Tab-separated table of C-alpha atoms and ligand atoms in Angstrom:
chain	number	residue	atom	x	y	z
A	1	MET	CA	-0.385	0.035	-0.349
A	2	ARG	CA	1.240	3.558	-1.196
A	3	THR	CA	0.289	5.926	2.055
A	4	ARG	CA	1.734	9.465	2.429
A	5	LEU	CA	1.679	12.629	4.583
A	6	PRO	CA	1.368	15.778	2.784
A	7	PRO	CA	2.017	18.244	5.154
A	8	SER	CA	2.042	22.342	4.539
A	9	PRO	CA	5.105	24.021	5.570
A	10	THR	CA	3.319	26.121	7.564
A	11	GLY	CA	4.441	25.757	11.192
A	12	PHE	CA	5.500	23.093	14.046
A	13	LEU	CA	4.057	19.914	12.545
A	14	HIS	CA	1.034	19.496	15.041
A	15	ILE	CA	0.166	16.441	17.107
A	16	GLY	CA	-2.361	15.513	14.708
A	17	ASN	CA	-0.387	15.704	12.277
A	18	LEU	CA	2.351	12.741	13.217
A	19	ARG	CA	-1.031	10.441	14.282
A	20	THR	CA	-2.095	11.112	10.692
A	21	ALA	CA	1.689	10.489	9.751
A	22	LEU	CA	1.598	6.797	12.324
A	23	PHE	CA	-1.239	5.782	10.748
A	24	ASP	CA	-0.331	6.214	7.504
A	25	PHE	CA	3.384	4.176	8.380
A	26	LEU	CA	2.300	1.192	10.222
A	27	LEU	CA	-0.235	1.241	7.325
A	28	ALA	CA	2.429	0.723	4.613
A	29	LYS	CA	4.890	-0.759	6.676
A	30	GLN	CA	2.455	-4.091	7.156
A	31	THR	CA	1.846	-4.299	3.791
A	32	LYS	CA	4.757	-4.075	2.891
A	33	GLY	CA	4.162	-0.680	0.842
A	34	ILE	CA	5.493	2.613	0.708
A	35	PHE	CA	5.275	5.189	2.713
A	36	TYR	CA	5.979	9.186	1.193
A	37	VAL	CA	6.270	12.516	2.141
A	38	ARG	CA	5.262	15.090	-0.671
A	39	VAL	CA	4.799	19.036	0.088
A	40	GLU	CA	2.277	21.051	-0.123
A	41	ASP	CA	3.356	24.587	-0.020
A	42	THR	CA	0.215	26.448	-2.794
A	43	ASP	CA	-0.048	29.635	0.005
A	44	ARG	CA	2.459	31.475	-0.360
A	45	GLU	CA	1.789	33.662	2.194
A	46	ARG	CA	1.584	30.896	5.032
A	47	PHE	CA	5.068	29.472	4.046
A	48	VAL	CA	7.329	29.524	6.823
A	49	PRO	CA	11.194	28.637	6.281
A	50	GLY	CA	12.738	26.107	7.933
A	51	ALA	CA	9.196	24.663	9.092
A	52	ILE	CA	10.220	21.379	6.250
A	53	GLU	CA	13.091	20.422	8.672
A	54	SER	CA	11.385	21.088	11.648
A	55	MET	CA	8.640	18.790	10.255
A	56	LEU	CA	10.962	15.994	8.882
A	57	ARG	CA	12.681	16.455	12.175
A	58	SER	CA	9.637	15.600	13.951
A	59	LEU	CA	8.973	12.432	11.834
A	60	GLN	CA	12.602	11.009	12.064
A	61	TRP	CA	12.708	10.938	16.038
A	62	ALA	CA	9.025	9.367	16.056
A	63	GLY	CA	11.257	6.830	13.861
A	64	ILE	CA	8.484	7.902	11.430
A	65	SER	CA	10.831	8.269	8.672
A	66	PRO	CA	9.138	8.190	4.601
A	67	ASP	CA	10.400	5.681	1.937
A	68	GLU	CA	9.964	8.274	-0.097
A	69	GLY	CA	9.396	11.996	-1.792
A	70	VAL	CA	10.670	14.726	-0.117
A	71	MET	CA	13.488	13.048	3.120
A	72	PHE	CA	16.731	14.433	5.113
A	73	ASP	CA	19.785	12.969	3.360
A	74	ALA	CA	22.699	11.052	5.105
A	75	ASN	CA	23.453	14.353	5.966
A	76	GLY	CA	20.659	16.122	6.777
A	77	GLU	CA	20.120	17.939	4.133
A	78	VAL	CA	16.150	18.123	2.436
A	79	ILE	CA	16.009	15.897	-0.294
A	80	GLN	CA	13.502	14.887	-2.663
A	81	LYS	CA	14.374	10.753	-3.917
A	82	GLY	CA	11.629	9.090	-5.524
A	83	PRO	CA	9.646	8.216	-8.872
A	84	HIS	CA	7.624	10.544	-8.945
A	85	ALA	CA	9.328	13.449	-8.293
A	86	PRO	CA	9.276	16.775	-8.262
A	87	TYR	CA	7.407	16.149	-4.287
A	88	PHE	CA	7.483	20.100	-3.865
A	89	GLN	CA	3.897	21.436	-5.236
A	90	SER	CA	5.330	24.920	-6.061
A	91	GLU	CA	7.668	22.803	-8.195
A	92	ARG	CA	4.588	20.924	-10.535
A	93	LEU	CA	2.352	24.397	-11.464
A	94	ASP	CA	1.933	23.393	-14.659
A	95	LEU	CA	0.887	19.768	-13.825
A	96	TYR	CA	-2.371	21.349	-12.026
A	97	LYS	CA	-2.726	23.650	-14.903
A	98	LYS	CA	-2.644	21.357	-17.358
A	99	TYR	CA	-5.805	19.323	-15.667
A	100	ALA	CA	-7.479	22.315	-14.680
A	101	GLU	CA	-7.510	23.344	-18.338
A	102	GLU	CA	-8.887	19.810	-18.763
A	103	LEU	CA	-11.572	20.424	-16.684
A	104	VAL	CA	-12.636	24.091	-18.112
A	105	GLU	CA	-12.855	22.031	-21.590
A	106	LYS	CA	-14.704	18.936	-21.462
A	107	GLY	CA	-16.846	21.631	-19.366
A	108	HIS	CA	-16.566	20.912	-15.749
A	109	ALA	CA	-14.757	24.199	-14.791
A	110	TYR	CA	-15.200	27.346	-15.837
A	111	HIS	CA	-14.000	30.708	-15.085
A	112	CYS	CA	-14.425	33.360	-12.934
A	113	PHE	CA	-13.814	36.962	-13.064
A	114	CYS	CA	-15.071	37.912	-10.103
A	115	THR	CA	-12.935	40.992	-7.715
A	116	PRO	CA	-12.496	40.472	-4.251
A	117	GLU	CA	-14.795	43.253	-3.492
A	118	ARG	CA	-17.798	41.674	-5.340
A	119	LEU	CA	-17.052	38.048	-4.067
A	120	THR	CA	-17.084	40.245	-0.329
A	121	GLU	CA	-20.486	41.836	-1.748
A	122	MET	CA	-22.448	38.597	-2.891
A	123	ARG	CA	-21.372	36.810	0.913
A	124	LYS	CA	-22.486	39.706	3.124
A	125	GLN	CA	-25.737	40.063	1.398
A	126	GLN	CA	-26.189	36.167	1.684
A	127	GLU	CA	-25.637	36.154	5.314
A	128	ALA	CA	-27.885	38.809	5.524
A	129	LEU	CA	-30.699	36.521	3.484
A	130	LYS	CA	-29.191	33.504	6.491
A	131	LYS	CA	-28.703	31.373	2.951
A	132	ALA	CA	-24.949	29.209	3.020
A	133	PRO	CA	-22.461	31.068	1.857
A	134	MET	CA	-21.370	29.712	-1.864
A	135	TYR	CA	-20.212	31.236	-5.255
A	136	ASP	CA	-23.731	32.516	-6.817
A	137	ARG	CA	-22.185	32.020	-10.147
A	138	HIS	CA	-21.705	35.439	-12.055
A	139	CYS	CA	-19.053	34.366	-14.359
A	140	VAL	CA	-20.609	30.620	-14.976
A	141	HIS	CA	-22.047	31.902	-18.452
A	142	LEU	CA	-19.778	33.731	-19.913
A	143	SER	CA	-18.784	32.510	-23.626
A	144	LYS	CA	-15.674	31.068	-24.720
A	145	GLU	CA	-14.744	34.551	-26.241
A	146	ASP	CA	-15.506	36.946	-23.768
A	147	VAL	CA	-13.049	34.668	-21.556
A	148	ALA	CA	-10.828	35.050	-24.066
A	149	ALA	CA	-10.909	38.441	-24.868
A	150	LYS	CA	-10.971	39.085	-21.160
A	151	ILE	CA	-8.014	36.899	-20.755
A	152	THR	CA	-5.777	38.784	-23.552
A	153	ALA	CA	-6.516	42.170	-21.074
A	154	GLY	CA	-4.585	40.791	-18.567
A	155	GLU	CA	-7.194	40.270	-16.304
A	156	ARG	CA	-7.316	37.899	-12.575
A	157	HIS	CA	-9.065	35.601	-12.939
A	158	VAL	CA	-9.332	31.787	-10.693
A	159	VAL	CA	-10.842	28.571	-12.676
A	160	ARG	CA	-13.866	27.606	-10.003
A	161	MET	CA	-15.472	23.761	-10.539
A	162	LYS	CA	-19.057	23.370	-11.621
A	163	VAL	CA	-21.007	21.358	-8.813
A	164	PRO	CA	-23.378	19.859	-11.023
A	165	HIS	CA	-26.641	20.726	-8.918
A	166	GLU	CA	-28.717	17.558	-9.169
A	167	ARG	CA	-26.195	14.640	-8.671
A	168	THR	CA	-25.866	13.218	-5.537
A	169	VAL	CA	-22.081	12.187	-4.912
A	170	THR	CA	-21.597	9.218	-2.576
A	171	PHE	CA	-18.509	7.643	-1.254
A	172	ASN	CA	-17.694	4.602	0.764
A	173	ASP	CA	-14.483	6.314	3.816
A	174	ASP	CA	-12.997	3.470	5.470
A	175	ILE	CA	-13.896	4.187	8.445
A	176	ARG	CA	-16.881	6.814	8.149
A	177	GLY	CA	-18.778	4.133	6.230
A	178	GLU	CA	-21.144	5.455	3.696
A	179	VAL	CA	-21.079	8.860	3.226
A	180	ARG	CA	-23.312	11.201	0.699
A	181	PHE	CA	-23.839	14.737	-0.197
A	182	GLN	CA	-26.069	16.745	-2.757
A	183	GLY	CA	-24.414	18.268	-5.377
A	184	HIS	CA	-26.688	21.975	-4.691
A	185	THR	CA	-24.910	21.679	-0.856
A	186	ILE	CA	-21.536	22.164	-2.266
A	187	ASP	CA	-19.701	25.267	-3.667
A	188	ASP	CA	-17.945	26.108	-7.091
A	189	GLN	CA	-14.537	25.238	-5.183
A	190	VAL	CA	-11.488	27.897	-6.940
A	191	LEU	CA	-9.515	24.748	-8.369
A	192	LEU	CA	-6.296	27.481	-9.725
A	193	LYS	CA	-6.199	31.013	-7.362
A	194	GLY	CA	-5.373	34.601	-9.485
A	195	ASP	CA	-1.962	33.975	-9.077
A	196	GLY	CA	-1.256	30.684	-10.830
A	197	PHE	CA	-0.993	28.222	-7.684
A	198	PRO	CA	-3.552	25.265	-7.028
A	199	THR	CA	-6.052	25.126	-3.930
A	200	TYR	CA	-5.020	21.826	-2.932
A	201	HIS	CA	-8.535	20.784	-3.838
A	202	LEU	CA	-7.327	20.421	-6.934
A	203	ALA	CA	-3.608	19.537	-6.162
A	204	HIS	CA	-3.592	16.610	-4.197
A	205	VAL	CA	-6.280	15.319	-6.639
A	206	VAL	CA	-3.871	15.370	-8.884
A	207	ASP	CA	-0.493	14.007	-6.830
A	208	ASP	CA	-2.793	11.795	-5.617
A	209	HIS	CA	-3.006	9.952	-9.007
A	210	LEU	CA	-0.018	10.729	-10.436
A	211	MET	CA	1.625	8.882	-7.153
A	212	GLU	CA	-0.340	6.475	-7.304
A	213	THR	CA	-1.719	6.723	-3.783
A	214	ASP	CA	-3.536	3.660	-2.178
A	215	LEU	CA	-5.543	5.383	0.660
A	216	VAL	CA	-5.145	9.050	1.683
A	217	ILE	CA	-5.249	9.434	5.566
A	218	ARG	CA	-6.200	13.075	7.199
A	219	GLY	CA	-7.997	14.311	9.463
A	220	GLU	CA	-11.876	14.659	9.588
A	221	GLU	CA	-12.266	18.578	8.845
A	222	TRP	CA	-11.818	17.425	5.467
A	223	LEU	CA	-15.310	15.308	5.365
A	224	SER	CA	-16.945	17.976	3.762
A	225	SER	CA	-15.262	18.785	1.285
A	226	LEU	CA	-15.264	15.080	-0.460
A	227	PRO	CA	-17.870	15.038	-2.560
A	228	LYS	CA	-15.381	17.536	-4.242
A	229	HIS	CA	-12.217	15.825	-4.653
A	230	ILE	CA	-14.562	12.761	-5.989
A	231	LEU	CA	-15.519	14.872	-8.791
A	232	LEU	CA	-12.521	16.067	-9.821
A	233	PHE	CA	-11.280	12.366	-10.118
A	234	GLU	CA	-14.615	11.161	-11.857
A	235	TRP	CA	-13.908	14.135	-14.032
A	236	LEU	CA	-10.500	13.528	-15.776
A	237	GLY	CA	-11.305	9.685	-15.640
A	238	TRP	CA	-9.109	8.688	-12.383
A	239	ALA	CA	-10.311	5.894	-9.523
A	240	PRO	CA	-10.203	7.889	-6.630
A	241	PRO	CA	-8.387	6.104	-3.414
A	242	LYS	CA	-9.530	4.772	-0.933
A	243	TYR	CA	-10.165	7.948	1.950
A	244	ALA	CA	-10.208	7.591	5.823
A	245	HIS	CA	-11.302	10.328	7.721
A	246	VAL	CA	-9.951	9.743	10.981
A	247	PRO	CA	-11.827	11.858	14.043
A	248	LEU	CA	-10.593	14.949	15.384
A	249	LEU	CA	-8.479	15.642	18.328
A	250	LEU	CA	-10.824	17.036	21.316
A	251	SER	CA	-9.476	18.607	24.288
A	252	LYS	CA	-10.878	17.217	28.326
A	253	ASP	CA	-13.879	19.395	27.868
A	254	ARG	CA	-14.172	17.631	24.615
A	255	LYS	CA	-13.606	20.997	22.776
A	256	LYS	CA	-10.862	21.018	19.276
A	257	LEU	CA	-7.390	20.947	20.179
A	258	SER	CA	-5.807	24.254	20.673
A	259	LYS	CA	-3.067	26.085	21.834
A	260	ARG	CA	-4.951	26.330	24.423
A	261	ASP	CA	-5.600	23.257	26.081
A	262	GLY	CA	-1.095	23.042	25.792
A	263	ASP	CA	1.403	21.980	23.266
A	264	VAL	CA	-0.066	20.901	19.852
A	265	ALA	CA	3.364	20.477	18.108
A	266	VAL	CA	5.522	17.838	18.269
A	267	GLU	CA	8.740	20.014	18.696
A	268	GLU	CA	7.622	20.838	22.757
A	269	TYR	CA	6.870	17.399	23.908
A	270	ILE	CA	10.372	16.182	21.995
A	271	GLN	CA	12.158	19.190	24.207
A	272	LYS	CA	10.046	18.169	27.310
A	273	GLY	CA	12.005	15.205	26.700
A	274	TYR	CA	9.140	12.653	26.449
A	275	LEU	CA	10.472	9.347	24.743
A	276	PRO	CA	9.655	9.151	20.836
A	277	GLU	CA	8.455	4.707	21.954
A	278	VAL	CA	5.502	6.827	24.328
A	279	MET	CA	4.175	9.023	21.625
A	280	VAL	CA	3.589	6.257	19.275
A	281	ASN	CA	2.242	4.908	21.785
A	282	PHE	CA	0.007	7.213	23.239
A	283	LEU	CA	-1.008	8.477	19.354
A	284	ALA	CA	-1.881	5.244	18.574
A	285	LEU	CA	-4.534	5.066	20.696
A	286	LEU	CA	-5.590	8.201	20.393
A	287	GLY	CA	-8.654	7.316	18.067
A	288	TRP	CA	-7.605	3.278	17.328
A	289	ASN	CA	-8.877	0.396	19.926
A	290	PRO	CA	-6.632	-2.696	20.026
A	291	GLY	CA	-10.098	-4.503	20.907
A	292	THR	CA	-8.009	-6.040	23.931
A	293	THR	CA	-7.043	-4.444	27.389
A	294	GLN	CA	-3.258	-4.123	26.071
A	295	GLU	CA	-2.281	-0.899	26.560
A	296	ILE	CA	1.847	-0.809	26.200
A	297	PHE	CA	3.150	-1.464	22.287
A	298	THR	CA	6.205	-1.141	20.277
A	299	MET	CA	6.218	0.234	16.855
A	300	ASP	CA	6.376	-3.024	15.903
A	301	GLU	CA	3.420	-4.142	17.538
A	302	LEU	CA	1.333	-1.171	15.986
A	303	ILE	CA	2.386	-2.814	12.469
A	304	GLU	CA	1.089	-6.058	13.581
A	305	GLN	CA	-2.308	-5.534	15.240
A	306	PHE	CA	-3.416	-1.580	13.837
A	307	SER	CA	-5.861	-1.718	10.995
A	308	LEU	CA	-8.898	1.245	10.257
A	309	ASP	CA	-11.620	-0.647	11.452
A	310	ARG	CA	-10.987	-0.665	14.752
A	311	VAL	CA	-10.467	3.639	14.301
A	312	GLN	CA	-13.349	5.585	15.849
A	313	LYS	CA	-15.645	7.752	14.508
A	314	ALA	CA	-15.828	10.343	18.008
A	315	GLY	CA	-13.564	12.560	18.855
A	316	ALA	CA	-10.118	11.421	20.390
A	317	ILE	CA	-9.349	12.995	23.509
A	318	PHE	CA	-6.132	13.942	24.537
A	319	ASP	CA	-5.604	13.112	27.746
A	320	LEU	CA	-2.509	14.627	29.328
A	321	GLU	CA	-2.600	12.723	32.205
A	322	LYS	CA	-3.070	9.247	29.968
A	323	LEU	CA	1.114	10.490	27.880
A	324	ASN	CA	2.976	11.085	31.568
A	325	TRP	CA	1.720	7.641	32.326
A	326	LEU	CA	2.620	6.130	29.532
A	327	GLN	CA	5.946	7.960	29.763
A	328	GLY	CA	7.189	7.010	33.662
A	329	GLN	CA	5.985	2.941	31.858
A	330	TRP	CA	8.621	3.290	29.293
A	331	MET	CA	10.524	4.625	31.810
A	332	ARG	CA	10.763	1.359	33.374
A	333	LYS	CA	11.130	-1.028	30.223
A	334	ILE	CA	14.269	0.845	29.294
A	335	SER	CA	17.027	-1.710	30.649
A	336	PRO	CA	19.007	-0.710	33.533
A	337	THR	CA	22.414	-0.234	31.433
A	338	GLU	CA	21.046	1.538	28.742
A	339	PHE	CA	18.951	4.088	31.245
A	340	ALA	CA	21.870	4.658	33.019
A	341	ALA	CA	23.516	5.965	30.201
A	342	ARG	CA	20.898	7.896	28.876
A	343	ILE	CA	21.220	9.871	31.898
A	344	LEU	CA	24.806	9.762	32.823
A	345	PRO	CA	25.614	13.124	30.406
A	346	LEU	CA	23.004	15.148	32.462
A	347	VAL	CA	23.880	13.801	35.834
A	348	ALA	CA	28.014	14.525	35.228
A	349	GLU	CA	27.226	18.100	33.885
A	350	LYS	CA	25.675	19.349	37.081
A	351	PHE	CA	27.879	16.348	39.487
A	352	SER	CA	31.216	16.125	37.900
A	353	ALA	CA	31.569	13.407	40.110
A	354	ALA	CA	28.876	11.570	38.267
A	355	ALA	CA	31.101	10.999	35.509
A	356	THR	CA	33.486	8.402	37.209
A	357	ASP	CA	31.333	6.649	38.999
A	358	LYS	CA	32.040	3.139	39.491
A	359	ASP	CA	28.385	2.014	41.079
A	360	PHE	CA	26.376	4.859	38.970
A	361	VAL	CA	24.453	1.799	37.333
A	362	ARG	CA	23.410	0.978	41.063
A	363	LYS	CA	22.573	4.723	42.262
A	364	ALA	CA	20.706	5.066	38.634
A	365	ALA	CA	18.281	1.322	38.356
A	366	LEU	CA	17.045	3.066	42.160
A	367	ILE	CA	15.504	5.814	40.305
A	368	GLN	CA	14.707	4.410	37.008
A	369	GLU	CA	11.322	3.409	39.331
A	370	ARG	CA	9.866	6.740	39.970
A	371	ILE	CA	11.586	8.959	37.191
A	372	THR	CA	9.445	10.537	34.247
A	373	PHE	CA	11.100	12.711	32.100
A	374	PHE	CA	15.662	11.714	31.888
A	375	ASN	CA	15.941	16.028	33.544
A	376	GLU	CA	14.911	14.865	36.773
A	377	ALA	CA	17.241	12.252	36.578
A	378	PRO	CA	20.329	14.835	37.931
A	379	GLU	CA	17.254	16.338	40.945
A	380	MET	CA	17.242	13.113	42.111
A	381	LEU	CA	20.684	11.834	42.453
A	382	THR	CA	21.854	14.719	44.530
A	383	TRP	CA	22.084	13.412	47.669
A	384	PHE	CA	24.526	10.698	46.375
A	385	TYR	CA	26.662	13.571	45.283
A	386	LYS	CA	25.819	17.013	47.439
A	387	GLU	CA	25.220	16.380	51.105
A	388	PRO	CA	21.804	16.768	51.954
A	389	HIS	CA	20.279	19.050	54.036
A	390	ALA	CA	17.790	17.998	56.318
A	391	SER	CA	15.226	20.038	58.285
A	392	VAL	CA	14.055	18.786	61.421
A	393	GLU	CA	10.470	19.544	59.959
A	394	LEU	CA	11.511	16.553	57.346
A	395	LEU	CA	12.976	14.650	59.492
A	396	ALA	CA	9.326	14.924	62.048
A	397	SER	CA	6.617	13.639	60.188
A	398	GLU	CA	3.313	14.473	61.182
A	399	LYS	CA	1.762	11.441	58.750
A	400	GLN	CA	3.817	9.140	60.384
A	401	LYS	CA	3.058	10.424	64.019
A	402	ILE	CA	6.571	10.939	64.423
A	403	THR	CA	6.909	14.335	66.932
A	404	LYS	CA	10.166	16.633	66.979
A	405	GLU	CA	9.977	15.649	70.107
A	406	GLN	CA	10.809	11.891	69.796
A	407	LEU	CA	13.428	12.517	67.150
A	408	PRO	CA	16.792	12.217	69.412
A	409	GLU	CA	15.461	8.854	70.711
A	410	ILE	CA	14.594	7.773	66.843
A	411	PHE	CA	18.462	8.726	66.304
A	412	GLN	CA	20.157	7.370	68.523
A	413	ALA	CA	17.954	3.917	68.511
A	414	LEU	CA	19.005	4.464	64.441
A	415	GLU	CA	22.257	4.810	65.003
A	416	ASN	CA	22.870	1.702	67.567
A	417	ILE	CA	20.909	-0.531	65.383
A	418	LEU	CA	23.033	0.337	62.168
A	419	SER	CA	26.283	0.475	63.745
A	420	ASP	CA	26.047	-3.238	64.665
A	421	VAL	CA	24.896	-4.476	61.029
A	422	PRO	CA	28.270	-5.974	60.129
A	423	GLU	CA	29.904	-4.881	56.429
A	424	LYS	CA	28.433	-8.185	54.696
A	425	ASN	CA	25.310	-7.831	56.046
A	426	TRP	CA	24.800	-4.168	54.712
A	427	THR	CA	22.281	-4.968	52.145
A	428	VAL	CA	18.588	-4.186	51.881
A	429	GLU	CA	17.921	-7.433	53.228
A	430	GLY	CA	20.506	-7.593	55.499
A	431	LEU	CA	19.330	-3.655	57.230
A	432	LYS	CA	15.415	-4.237	56.712
A	433	THR	CA	16.245	-7.319	59.089
A	434	ALA	CA	18.274	-5.711	61.637
A	435	VAL	CA	16.271	-2.888	61.709
A	436	GLN	CA	12.591	-4.692	61.634
A	437	SER	CA	14.133	-6.753	64.635
A	438	ASN	CA	14.932	-4.413	66.582
A	439	LEU	CA	12.209	-2.299	66.610
A	440	GLY	CA	12.304	-1.387	70.038
A	441	ASN	CA	9.049	1.034	70.788
A	442	PHE	CA	8.761	2.187	67.589
A	443	LYS	CA	6.320	1.014	64.346
A	444	GLN	CA	8.563	0.627	61.430
A	445	GLY	CA	7.967	3.833	59.792
A	446	GLN	CA	8.967	5.909	62.665
A	447	LEU	CA	12.118	4.763	62.150
A	448	LEU	CA	12.180	4.636	58.313
A	449	TRP	CA	11.153	8.054	57.559
A	450	PRO	CA	13.527	9.962	59.376
A	451	LEU	CA	15.846	7.454	57.955
A	452	ARG	CA	15.035	8.730	54.624
A	453	ALA	CA	15.404	11.908	54.898
A	454	ALA	CA	18.176	12.444	56.730
A	455	LEU	CA	20.341	10.091	53.444
A	456	THR	CA	18.706	12.106	50.852
A	457	GLY	CA	17.441	15.233	52.304
A	458	LEU	CA	14.005	14.861	50.352
A	459	PRO	CA	10.366	14.851	50.773
A	460	TYR	CA	10.004	11.912	48.134
A	461	SER	CA	13.381	9.555	46.919
A	462	PRO	CA	14.227	5.743	46.823
A	463	GLY	CA	13.403	3.161	49.732
A	464	ALA	CA	15.593	3.778	53.347
A	465	PHE	CA	16.958	-0.015	52.223
A	466	GLU	CA	17.564	1.203	48.741
A	467	VAL	CA	19.397	4.090	49.634
A	468	ALA	CA	21.589	3.407	52.720
A	469	GLU	CA	23.012	0.054	50.679
A	470	VAL	CA	24.180	2.414	47.338
A	471	LEU	CA	25.144	5.306	50.423
A	472	GLY	CA	27.366	1.847	52.241
A	473	LYS	CA	27.797	2.247	55.847
A	474	GLU	CA	30.305	4.476	56.758
A	475	LYS	CA	28.220	7.041	54.640
A	476	THR	CA	25.021	6.267	56.101
A	477	LEU	CA	26.299	6.227	59.675
A	478	GLU	CA	28.130	9.853	58.994
A	479	ARG	CA	24.681	11.278	57.784
A	480	LEU	CA	22.836	9.625	60.428
A	481	LYS	CA	24.434	11.792	63.144
A	482	LYS	CA	24.616	15.248	61.369
A	483	ALA	CA	20.790	14.688	60.687
A	484	GLU	CA	20.888	13.680	64.515
A	485	SER	CA	22.776	16.944	65.462
A	486	ILE	CA	20.053	19.092	64.522
A	487	THR	CA	17.478	17.661	66.468
A	488	GLN	CA	18.938	18.628	70.069
B	1	LIG	N1	-1.555	20.180	2.930
B	1	LIG	C1	-3.034	19.298	4.096
B	1	LIG	C2	-2.929	19.799	5.487
B	1	LIG	O1	-1.640	19.900	5.871
B	1	LIG	C3	-2.751	17.834	3.738
B	1	LIG	C4	-4.316	17.463	3.873
B	1	LIG	C5	-4.567	15.948	3.388
B	1	LIG	O2	-3.580	14.699	4.415
B	1	LIG	O3	-4.690	15.107	1.978
B	1	LIG	O4	-3.834	19.698	5.672
């Protein structure tokens, strides 16, 4: 199957476009087909320099690299590769012009010379009459001679399609099933603009045919334009590809996801430290469900399991909590050595001692259980490389039923217990046994909270025994003494 992503280079890659790209990619890979990128740069006013590079970077980051079309070469330069080049629409203007002329020739399109002022006036009147805004066909009856004369005189014009009002256009959408449209509700869409550039409607029809696209996956917002596209295929004598209109992304209050609800550009998620695997996993579940309770998916599993018939019609809610939960799940999936290697540069930047720390992997493993983003690692490991400063307020804990007055006694007990533990038993298990069998009048939590807080200086950290084990006996006792001194 040949699938495609045709972004308009008007900014960063939108998270919804990444989802579309993912669905395209999964189906292409599933069928050992081709996923290609075409750049729809026909709106010169909205062109943003650097947008193509940024979009390709986002795709590459997610592991959704094109097999054909616009892509990076090995040196990171943007190139076009494949049998259907050029893949930039701005380099294909002659083609669109040729097909627009063919449509005029066949009587399916006409030249329109209406000025912007006239069109604005027309729209105002329609609005006043509460009519749907539609071109009033003012130019449809111009004779061939009139048209030729106006063109020769240099009058600015567009080419519009002539929608047969009596027709009903039906089509089978791969997600929505049969959809029907009445001809009289369809506007005479502009196909070729005054500047000679095509609109999306004509350009994508021409390109999806010439580039042999089998399936067009695009946002639901295009569904109402579908009949125009179906008519164009018909008039040009081409079989249309399959179409699948994916559901909108909605915010939690069920409105169309927008910048106000948080980040919508993929680049922002990259910067925040989300793993590409997480984004892929998350986006796959935005609209698609596997029909099982499985929630964690690798790209390979998605390639195997994804299908359009499990994509819903209703809007898909973008749930940031779910995204963060997935991020946590994926953080735990990384092997401990790889995890350590990923965070080492970040930690070493803050604490140079980490760079030569032989015990780093063991320390990293302690935080892997609770970390969400790699950049939290330096903070979470601070207490290994810097003496903590626990306050009395932190050492005591209302929740654990520890008063400030009890602290000196608690620290005394801890020191007694721990100094008796021989080096060979200085392990999580050995420490646990020692503390549990010497609780005296205290509850376990009353000893463990101050121990952990004294060793790390933090309200949240890995457990007391894990921390003590990695710190070693000498450092542990040293920190206990220091904490004790502030409780007197
Ligand atoms: N250039 C269009 C867009 O970015 C593409 C829509 C499509 O997938 O055909 O919205």
